[in-house]
Coordinates of C-alpha atoms in Angstrom, one line a residue:
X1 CA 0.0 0.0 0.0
X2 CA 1.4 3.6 -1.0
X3 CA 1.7 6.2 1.6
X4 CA -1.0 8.8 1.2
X5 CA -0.4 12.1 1.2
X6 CA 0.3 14.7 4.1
X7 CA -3.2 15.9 3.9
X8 CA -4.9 12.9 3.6
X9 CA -6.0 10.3 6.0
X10 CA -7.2 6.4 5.2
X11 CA -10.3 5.0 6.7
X12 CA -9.2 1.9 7.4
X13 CA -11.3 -1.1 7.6
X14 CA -13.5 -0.1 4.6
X15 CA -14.7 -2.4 1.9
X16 CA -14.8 0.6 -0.7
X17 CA -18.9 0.1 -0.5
X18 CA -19.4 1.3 2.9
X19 CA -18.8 4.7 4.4
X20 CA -18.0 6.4 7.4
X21 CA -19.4 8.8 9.1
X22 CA -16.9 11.5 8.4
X23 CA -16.9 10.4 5.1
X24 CA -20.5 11.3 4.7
X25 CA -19.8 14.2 6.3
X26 CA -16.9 15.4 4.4
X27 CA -18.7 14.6 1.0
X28 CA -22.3 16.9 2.1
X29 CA -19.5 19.4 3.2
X30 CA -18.0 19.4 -0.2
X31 CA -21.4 19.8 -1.7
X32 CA -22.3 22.6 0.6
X33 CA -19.4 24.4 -0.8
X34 CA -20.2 23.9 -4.0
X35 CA -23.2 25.3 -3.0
X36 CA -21.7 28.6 -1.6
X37 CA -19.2 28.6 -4.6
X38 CA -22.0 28.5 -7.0
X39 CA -24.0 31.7 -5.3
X40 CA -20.7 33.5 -5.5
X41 CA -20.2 33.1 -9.2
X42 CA -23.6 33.7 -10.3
X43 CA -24.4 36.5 -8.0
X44 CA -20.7 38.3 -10.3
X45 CA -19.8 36.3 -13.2
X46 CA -23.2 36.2 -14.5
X47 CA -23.5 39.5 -15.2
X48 CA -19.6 40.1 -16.7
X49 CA -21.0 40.5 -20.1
X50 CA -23.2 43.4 -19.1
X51 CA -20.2 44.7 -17.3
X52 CA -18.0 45.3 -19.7
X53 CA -20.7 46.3 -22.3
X54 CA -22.0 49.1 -19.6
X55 CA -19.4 50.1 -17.8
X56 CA -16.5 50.4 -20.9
X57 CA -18.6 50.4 -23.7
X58 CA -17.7 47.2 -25.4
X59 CA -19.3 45.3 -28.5
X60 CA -20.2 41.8 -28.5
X61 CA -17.1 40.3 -30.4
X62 CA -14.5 42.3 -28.1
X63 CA -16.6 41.2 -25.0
X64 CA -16.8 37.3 -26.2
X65 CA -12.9 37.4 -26.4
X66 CA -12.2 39.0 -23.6
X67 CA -14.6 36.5 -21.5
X68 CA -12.6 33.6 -23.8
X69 CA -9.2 34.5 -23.1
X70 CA -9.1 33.3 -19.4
X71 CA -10.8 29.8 -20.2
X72 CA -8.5 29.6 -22.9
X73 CA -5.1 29.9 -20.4
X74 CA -7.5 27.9 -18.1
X75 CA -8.0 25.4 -20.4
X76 CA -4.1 24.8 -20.4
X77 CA -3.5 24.9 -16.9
X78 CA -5.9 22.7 -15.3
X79 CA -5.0 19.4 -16.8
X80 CA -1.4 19.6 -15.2
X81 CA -3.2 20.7 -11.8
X82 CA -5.0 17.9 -11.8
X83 CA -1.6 15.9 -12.2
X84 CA -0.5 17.7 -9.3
X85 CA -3.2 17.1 -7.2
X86 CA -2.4 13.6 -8.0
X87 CA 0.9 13.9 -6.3
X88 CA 0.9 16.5 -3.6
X89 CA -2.7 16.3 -2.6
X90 CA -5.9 17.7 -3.9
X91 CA -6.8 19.9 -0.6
X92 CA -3.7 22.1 -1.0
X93 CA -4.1 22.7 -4.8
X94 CA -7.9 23.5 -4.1
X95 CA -7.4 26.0 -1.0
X96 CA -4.9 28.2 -3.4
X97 CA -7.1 27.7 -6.2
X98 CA -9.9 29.3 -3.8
X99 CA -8.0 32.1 -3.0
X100 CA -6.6 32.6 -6.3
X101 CA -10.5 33.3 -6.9
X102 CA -11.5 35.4 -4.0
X103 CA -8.5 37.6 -5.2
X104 CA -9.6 37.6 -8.7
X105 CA -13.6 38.4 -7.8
X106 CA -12.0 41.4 -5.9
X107 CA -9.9 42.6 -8.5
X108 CA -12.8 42.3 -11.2
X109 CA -15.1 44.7 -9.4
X110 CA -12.6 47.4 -8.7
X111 CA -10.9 47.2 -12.2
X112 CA -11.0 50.7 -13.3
X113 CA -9.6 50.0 -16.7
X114 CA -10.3 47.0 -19.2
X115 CA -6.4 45.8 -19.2
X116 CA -6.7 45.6 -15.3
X117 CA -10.5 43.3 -15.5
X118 CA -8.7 41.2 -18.4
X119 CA -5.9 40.3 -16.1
X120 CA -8.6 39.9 -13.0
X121 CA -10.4 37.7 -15.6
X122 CA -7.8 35.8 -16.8
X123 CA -6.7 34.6 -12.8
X124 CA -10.1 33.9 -11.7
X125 CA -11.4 31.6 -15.1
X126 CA -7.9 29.7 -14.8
X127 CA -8.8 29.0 -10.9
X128 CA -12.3 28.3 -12.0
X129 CA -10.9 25.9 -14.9
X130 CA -8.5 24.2 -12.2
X131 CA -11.4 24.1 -9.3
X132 CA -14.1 22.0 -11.3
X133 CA -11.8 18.8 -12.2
X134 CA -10.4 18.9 -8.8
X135 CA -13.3 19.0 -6.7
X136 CA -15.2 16.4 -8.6
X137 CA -12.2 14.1 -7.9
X138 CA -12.4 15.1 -4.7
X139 CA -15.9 13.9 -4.7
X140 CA -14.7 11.1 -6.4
X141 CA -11.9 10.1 -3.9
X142 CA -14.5 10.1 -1.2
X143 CA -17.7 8.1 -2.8
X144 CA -17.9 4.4 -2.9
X145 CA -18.3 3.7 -6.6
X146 CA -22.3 3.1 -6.5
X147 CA -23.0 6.0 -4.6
X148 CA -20.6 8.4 -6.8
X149 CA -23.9 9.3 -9.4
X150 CA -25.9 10.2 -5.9
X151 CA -23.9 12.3 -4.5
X152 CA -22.3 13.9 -7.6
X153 CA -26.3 14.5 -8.4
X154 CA -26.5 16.0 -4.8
X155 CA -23.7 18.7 -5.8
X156 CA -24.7 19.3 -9.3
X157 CA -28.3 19.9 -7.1
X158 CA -26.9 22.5 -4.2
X159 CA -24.7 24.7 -7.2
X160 CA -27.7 24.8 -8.6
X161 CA -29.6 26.2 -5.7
X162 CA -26.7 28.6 -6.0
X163 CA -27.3 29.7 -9.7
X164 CA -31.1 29.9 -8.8
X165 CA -30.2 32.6 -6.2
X166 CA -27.4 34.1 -7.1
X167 CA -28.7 36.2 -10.3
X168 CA -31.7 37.6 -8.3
X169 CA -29.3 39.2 -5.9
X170 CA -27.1 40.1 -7.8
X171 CA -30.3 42.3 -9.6
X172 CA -31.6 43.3 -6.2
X173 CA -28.0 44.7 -5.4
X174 CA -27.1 46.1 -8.9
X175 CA -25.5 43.9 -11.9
X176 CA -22.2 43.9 -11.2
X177 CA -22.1 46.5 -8.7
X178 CA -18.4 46.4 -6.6
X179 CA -19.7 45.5 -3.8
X180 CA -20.9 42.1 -5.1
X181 CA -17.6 41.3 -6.4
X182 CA -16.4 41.7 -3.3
X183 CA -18.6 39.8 -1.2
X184 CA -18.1 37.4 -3.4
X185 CA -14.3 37.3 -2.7
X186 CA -14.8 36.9 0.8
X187 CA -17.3 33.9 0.3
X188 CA -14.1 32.0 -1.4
X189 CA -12.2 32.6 1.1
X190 CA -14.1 31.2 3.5
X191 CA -14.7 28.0 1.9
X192 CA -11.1 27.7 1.4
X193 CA -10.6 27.9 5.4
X194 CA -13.0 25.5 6.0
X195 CA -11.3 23.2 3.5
X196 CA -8.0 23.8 5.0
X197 CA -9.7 23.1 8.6
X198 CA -11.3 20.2 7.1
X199 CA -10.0 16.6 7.8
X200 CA -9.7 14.6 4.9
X201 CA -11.3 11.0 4.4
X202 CA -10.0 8.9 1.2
X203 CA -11.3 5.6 0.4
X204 CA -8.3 2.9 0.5
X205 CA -6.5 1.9 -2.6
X206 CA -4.6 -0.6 -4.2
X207 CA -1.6 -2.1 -4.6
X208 CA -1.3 -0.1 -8.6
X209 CA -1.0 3.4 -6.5
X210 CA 2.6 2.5 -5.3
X211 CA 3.1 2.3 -9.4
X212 CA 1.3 5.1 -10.3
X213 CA 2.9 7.7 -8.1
X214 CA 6.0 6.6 -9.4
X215 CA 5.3 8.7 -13.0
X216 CA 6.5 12.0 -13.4
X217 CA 3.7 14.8 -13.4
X218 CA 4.4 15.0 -17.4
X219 CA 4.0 11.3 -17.9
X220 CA 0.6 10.9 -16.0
X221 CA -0.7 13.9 -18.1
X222 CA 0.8 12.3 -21.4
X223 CA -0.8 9.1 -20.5
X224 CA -3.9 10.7 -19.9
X225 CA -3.9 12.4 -23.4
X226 CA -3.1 9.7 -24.9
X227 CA -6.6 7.5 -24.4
X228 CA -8.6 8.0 -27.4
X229 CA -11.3 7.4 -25.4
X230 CA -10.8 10.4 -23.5
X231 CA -9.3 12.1 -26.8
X232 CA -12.8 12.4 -28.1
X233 CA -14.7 12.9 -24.9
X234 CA -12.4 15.9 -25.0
X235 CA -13.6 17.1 -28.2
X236 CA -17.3 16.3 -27.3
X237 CA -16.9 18.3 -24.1
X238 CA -14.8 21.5 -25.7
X239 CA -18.7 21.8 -28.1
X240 CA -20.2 21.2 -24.7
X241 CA -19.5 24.0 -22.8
X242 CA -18.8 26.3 -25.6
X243 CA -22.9 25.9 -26.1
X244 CA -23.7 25.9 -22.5
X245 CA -20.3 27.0 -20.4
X246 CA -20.6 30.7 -21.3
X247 CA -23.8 31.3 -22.6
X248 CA -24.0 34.4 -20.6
X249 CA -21.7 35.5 -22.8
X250 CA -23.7 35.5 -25.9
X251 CA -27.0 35.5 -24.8
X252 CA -27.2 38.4 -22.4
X253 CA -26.0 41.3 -24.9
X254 CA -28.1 39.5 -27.8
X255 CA -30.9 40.2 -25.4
X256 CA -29.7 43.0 -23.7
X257 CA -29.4 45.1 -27.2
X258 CA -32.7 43.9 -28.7
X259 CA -35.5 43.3 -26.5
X260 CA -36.7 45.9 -24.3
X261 CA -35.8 45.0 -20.1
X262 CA -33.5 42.3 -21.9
X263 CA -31.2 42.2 -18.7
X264 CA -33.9 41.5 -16.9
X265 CA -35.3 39.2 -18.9
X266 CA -31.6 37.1 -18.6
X267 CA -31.5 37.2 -15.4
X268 CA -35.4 35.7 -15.0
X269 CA -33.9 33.0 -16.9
X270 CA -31.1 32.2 -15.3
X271 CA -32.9 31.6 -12.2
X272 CA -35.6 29.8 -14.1
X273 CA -32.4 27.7 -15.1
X274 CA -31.6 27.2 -11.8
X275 CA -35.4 26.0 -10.7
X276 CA -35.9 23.2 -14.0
X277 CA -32.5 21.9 -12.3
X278 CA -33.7 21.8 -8.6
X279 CA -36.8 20.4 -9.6
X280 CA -35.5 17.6 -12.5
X281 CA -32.4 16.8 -10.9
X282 CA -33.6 14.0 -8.9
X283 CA -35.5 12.1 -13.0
X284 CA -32.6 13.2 -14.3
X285 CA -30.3 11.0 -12.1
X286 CA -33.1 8.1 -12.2
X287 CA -33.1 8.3 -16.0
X288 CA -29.6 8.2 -16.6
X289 CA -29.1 5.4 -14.3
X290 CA -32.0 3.3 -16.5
X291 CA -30.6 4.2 -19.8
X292 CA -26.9 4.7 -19.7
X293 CA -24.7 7.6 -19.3
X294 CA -24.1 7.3 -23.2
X295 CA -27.6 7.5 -23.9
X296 CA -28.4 10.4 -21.3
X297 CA -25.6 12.7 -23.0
X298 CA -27.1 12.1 -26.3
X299 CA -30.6 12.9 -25.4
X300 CA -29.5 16.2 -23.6
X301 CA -27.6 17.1 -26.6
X302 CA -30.5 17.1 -28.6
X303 CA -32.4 19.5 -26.1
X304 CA -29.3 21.7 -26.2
X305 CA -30.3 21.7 -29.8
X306 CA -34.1 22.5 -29.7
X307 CA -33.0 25.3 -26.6
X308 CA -30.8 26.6 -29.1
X309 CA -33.8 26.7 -32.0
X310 CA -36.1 28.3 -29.5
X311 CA -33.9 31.1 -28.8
X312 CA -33.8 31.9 -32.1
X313 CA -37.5 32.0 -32.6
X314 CA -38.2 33.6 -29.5
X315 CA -39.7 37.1 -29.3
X316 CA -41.2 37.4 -25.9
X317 CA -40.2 36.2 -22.5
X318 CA -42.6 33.8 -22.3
X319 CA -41.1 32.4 -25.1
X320 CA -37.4 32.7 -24.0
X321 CA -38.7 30.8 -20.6
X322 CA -39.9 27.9 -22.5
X323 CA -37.0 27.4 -24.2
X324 CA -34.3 27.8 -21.3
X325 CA -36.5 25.2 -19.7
X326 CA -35.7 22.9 -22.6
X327 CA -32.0 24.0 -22.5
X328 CA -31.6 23.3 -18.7
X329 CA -33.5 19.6 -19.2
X330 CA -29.9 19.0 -21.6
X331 CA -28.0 20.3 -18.7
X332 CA -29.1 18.1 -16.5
X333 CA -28.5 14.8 -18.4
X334 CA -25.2 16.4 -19.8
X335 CA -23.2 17.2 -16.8
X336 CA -23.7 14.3 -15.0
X337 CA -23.4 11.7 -17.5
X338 CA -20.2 13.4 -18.8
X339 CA -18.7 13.3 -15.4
X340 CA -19.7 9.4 -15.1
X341 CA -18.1 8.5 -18.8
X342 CA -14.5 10.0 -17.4
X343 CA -14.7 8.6 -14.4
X344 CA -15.1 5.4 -16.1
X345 CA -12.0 5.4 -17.4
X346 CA -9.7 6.3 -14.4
X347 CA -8.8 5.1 -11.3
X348 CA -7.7 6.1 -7.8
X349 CA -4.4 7.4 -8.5
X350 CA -4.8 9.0 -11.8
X351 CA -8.3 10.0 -11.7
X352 CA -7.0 14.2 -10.7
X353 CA -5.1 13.6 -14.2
X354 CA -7.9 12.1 -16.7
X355 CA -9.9 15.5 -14.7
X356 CA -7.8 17.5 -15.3
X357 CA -6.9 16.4 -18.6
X358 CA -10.2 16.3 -19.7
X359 CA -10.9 19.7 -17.9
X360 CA -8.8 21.1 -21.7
X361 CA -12.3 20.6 -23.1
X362 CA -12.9 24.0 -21.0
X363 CA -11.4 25.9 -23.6
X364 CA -14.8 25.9 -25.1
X365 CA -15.5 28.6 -23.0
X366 CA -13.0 30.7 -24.9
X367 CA -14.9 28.9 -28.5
X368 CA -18.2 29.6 -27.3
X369 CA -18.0 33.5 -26.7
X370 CA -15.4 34.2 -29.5
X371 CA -17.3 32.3 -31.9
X372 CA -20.6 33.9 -31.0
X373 CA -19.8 36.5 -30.1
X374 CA -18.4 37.1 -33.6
X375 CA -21.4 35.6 -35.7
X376 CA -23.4 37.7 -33.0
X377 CA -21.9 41.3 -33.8
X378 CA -22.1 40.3 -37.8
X379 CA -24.7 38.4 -39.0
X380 CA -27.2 38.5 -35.7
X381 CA -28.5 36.2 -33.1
X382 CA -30.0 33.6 -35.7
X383 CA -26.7 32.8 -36.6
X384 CA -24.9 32.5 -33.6
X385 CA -27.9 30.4 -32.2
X386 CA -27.6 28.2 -35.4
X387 CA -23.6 27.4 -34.8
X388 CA -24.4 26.7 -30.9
X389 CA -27.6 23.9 -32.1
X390 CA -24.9 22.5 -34.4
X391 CA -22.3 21.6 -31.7
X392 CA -24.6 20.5 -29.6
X393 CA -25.1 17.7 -32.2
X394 CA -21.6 17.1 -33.2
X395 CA -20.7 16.9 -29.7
X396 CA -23.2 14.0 -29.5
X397 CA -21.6 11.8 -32.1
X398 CA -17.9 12.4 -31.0
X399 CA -19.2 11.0 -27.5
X400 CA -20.8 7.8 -29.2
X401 CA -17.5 7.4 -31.0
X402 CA -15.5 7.6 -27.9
X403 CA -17.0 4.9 -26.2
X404 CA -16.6 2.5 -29.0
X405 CA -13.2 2.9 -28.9
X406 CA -10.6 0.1 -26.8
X407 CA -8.8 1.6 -24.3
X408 CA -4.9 2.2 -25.1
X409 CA -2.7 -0.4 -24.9
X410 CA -1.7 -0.6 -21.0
X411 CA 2.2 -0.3 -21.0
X412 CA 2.2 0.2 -17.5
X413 CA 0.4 -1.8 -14.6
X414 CA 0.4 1.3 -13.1
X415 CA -2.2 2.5 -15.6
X416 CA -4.3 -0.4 -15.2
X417 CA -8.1 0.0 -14.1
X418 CA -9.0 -1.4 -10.7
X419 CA -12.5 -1.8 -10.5
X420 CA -13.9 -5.1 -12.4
X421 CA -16.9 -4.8 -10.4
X422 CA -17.9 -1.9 -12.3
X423 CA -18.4 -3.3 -15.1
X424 CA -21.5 -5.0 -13.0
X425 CA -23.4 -1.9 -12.8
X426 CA -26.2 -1.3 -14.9
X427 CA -25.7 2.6 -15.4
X428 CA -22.3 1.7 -16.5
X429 CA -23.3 -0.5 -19.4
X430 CA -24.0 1.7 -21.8
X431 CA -21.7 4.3 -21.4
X432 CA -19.1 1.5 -22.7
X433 CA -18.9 -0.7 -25.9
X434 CA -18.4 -4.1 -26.1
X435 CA -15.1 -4.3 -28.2
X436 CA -13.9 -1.7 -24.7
X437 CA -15.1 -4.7 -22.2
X438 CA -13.9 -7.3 -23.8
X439 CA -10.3 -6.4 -24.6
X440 CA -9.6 -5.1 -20.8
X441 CA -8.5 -6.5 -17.7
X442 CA -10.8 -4.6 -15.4
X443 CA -12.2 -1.3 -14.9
X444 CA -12.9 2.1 -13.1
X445 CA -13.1 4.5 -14.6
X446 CA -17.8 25.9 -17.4
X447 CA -15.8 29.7 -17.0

């Protein structure tokens, strides 16, 4: 058995279906935070677009690259953080990465010029780009396999609860007012106190750690890259998040500049986003379980589609509700499938690198905004909804290809999957082809 690290301690005694109390504990405080993350960011970041179109004057395609840029550098960054969490531990990497962001939210809302809020930018989408991979193997880390759709459901729930709140005060106290920003800041740093405080459980591993934490951090990122599996999940992901990552981006000046209370009108449907998730969260997890986490993606992919559509032919707010509805009801069977087809393909040990790796597909938040925000400023909303309905659908066939692909060749034990067991699990089945299961030894697996 590999020594853990410093920050990490083994519950000992577990059969890796069976949890302690402080792991329970530890996993509802980790969705808690995400919670209290999730009210930050929407409460601020929602509202960037409008920012920087109000308070310096900026046009659509200028704004969608400047909200790119940082995703773009984050997109880089976070698949060696997840290597390092890997090595040194993933608490320490989060609690800078927290700061990083309470530092960033500051600097955003007293940026006086746009060279100072592009920096400000820059920092915080890099430490938002590094915090999502981490914390959902932190999740990971802690959750028995059968219980990891539950609980990642839970979270995906309680940030939601976040993006449901958040916009309507961030109306109530002015879009993008300073004072927001920096509440904000404070509400990171907080959570990254508590995380420091917090104790942290890990479920025991296996005998392929000791291997694994012998590869350099370049190695276990190469290796990573180089699963075609998670080569096209990558691509499916990157038209993922450019339709829904940033949509903020796009969507709030197209509605901002053409529809009369159009702010307000975004920030009704963000919330509205927030309530179709509290509320279908809980069919969404039962469905995906039924059908497959392949099958899931691929359905929500199409309602990313028709959202997309609707937008388009949308000319009241009535109408715009009806179709963020249908756009959320893809959320919700994209995220968390996508997060079960990648952490179907790692293992203990590697599982911050196939994250973090994975986590390049964030620099569709840099596609998604430049992209649209470009067709937005010259050919109108229609087209920019039109290239957003189209990803959506390509996205949907590079994930079926993915999972018909083998796994790469293990040259290493240390890369080996350590979960046969897995394999058992009905929501599992479909999220995996045959010619995959057949030719391996075992297996486990947004700004």
């Amino acid at each position: 058995m590999s020594p853990q690290p410093a920050d990490i301690q083994d519950i000992q005694g577990k059969t890796g279906l069976q949890m302690s109390n402080h792991q329970r504990n530890y996993i509802l405080f980790l969705i808690a935070g995400s919670g209290l993350v999730a009210v930050a960011r929407a409460m601020t970041l929602s509202f960037l677009a409008i920012k920087l179109q109000q308070s310096f004057g900026l046009g659509p395609a200028v704004i969608g690259a400047i909200l790119g840029a940082g995703p773009l550098v984050g997109a880089l960054t976070a698949p060696f953080a997840g290597a390092m969490s890997d090595k040194v531990g993933r608490k320490t990497i989060m609690t800078i990465t927290l700061i990083s962001m309470a530092l960033a939210l500051v600097g955003m809302g007293t940026a006086e010029t746009v060279l100072a809020f592009c920096v400000a930018q820059i920092g915080g989408a890099v430490a938002v780009a590094v915090y999502e991979p981490i914390s959902r193997a932190m999740m990971s880390d802690a959750c028995p396999e059968p219980q990891r759709l539950k609980y990642f459901s839970w979270r995906y729930t309680a940030a939601n609860v976040g993006w449901a709140v958040g916009p309507l005060i961030g109306i109530a106290a002015g879009a993008a007012s300073t004072f927001l920003f920096v509440i904000a800041g404070a509400m990171y740093a907080l959570f990254a106190l508590a995380l420091h405080l917090y104790k942290t459980p890990v479920m025991t591993t296996s005998r392929t750690d000791q291997q694994t934490s012998s590869l350099s951090l370049f190695e276990t990122v190469k290796t990573a890259a180089r699963d075609p599996r998670l080569a096209f999940f990558i691509g499916g992901g990157t038209l993922l998040i450019a339709v829904y990552g940033q949509f903020s981006a796009t969507l709030a000046p197209y509605l901002a500049a053409n529809f009369e209370g159009g702010v307000e009108i975004f920030a009704y449907m963000l919330s509205i986003n927030g309530v179709v998730v509290l509320v279908g969260n809980p069919f969404a997890r039962r469905f995906i379980e039924r059908t497959g986490a392949l099958r899931a993606l691929v359905i929500g992919c199409m309602f990313f589609c028709a959202g997309e559509i609707g937008y388009l032919l949308s000319g009241e707010f009535w109408a715009f509700a009806i179709s963020i509805v249908i756009f959320t009801i893809g959320e919700i069977l994209v995220v968390p499938s996508e997060y079960m087809l990648v952490d179907g393909i790692s293992n203990d040990r590697n599982r911050g690198s196939y994250f973090g790796a994975h986590s390049f597909s964030t620099v569709g938040n840099f596609v998604g905004p430049t992209l649209g925000g470009a067709l937005l400023g010259m050919l109108g909303g229609p087209a920019m909804f039109l290239l957003f309905a189209g990803m959506a659908v390509a996205s949907a066939i590079l994930f079926t290809i993915g999972t018909k692909m083998p796994p790469p060749a293990i040259r290493s034990k240390a890369l080996a999957p350590t979960s046969p067991a897995l394999l058992q699990d009905p929501k599992f089945r479909t999220s995996l082809s045959s010619r995959s299961v057949s030719t391996r030894l075992g297996h486990r697996p947004a700004w």
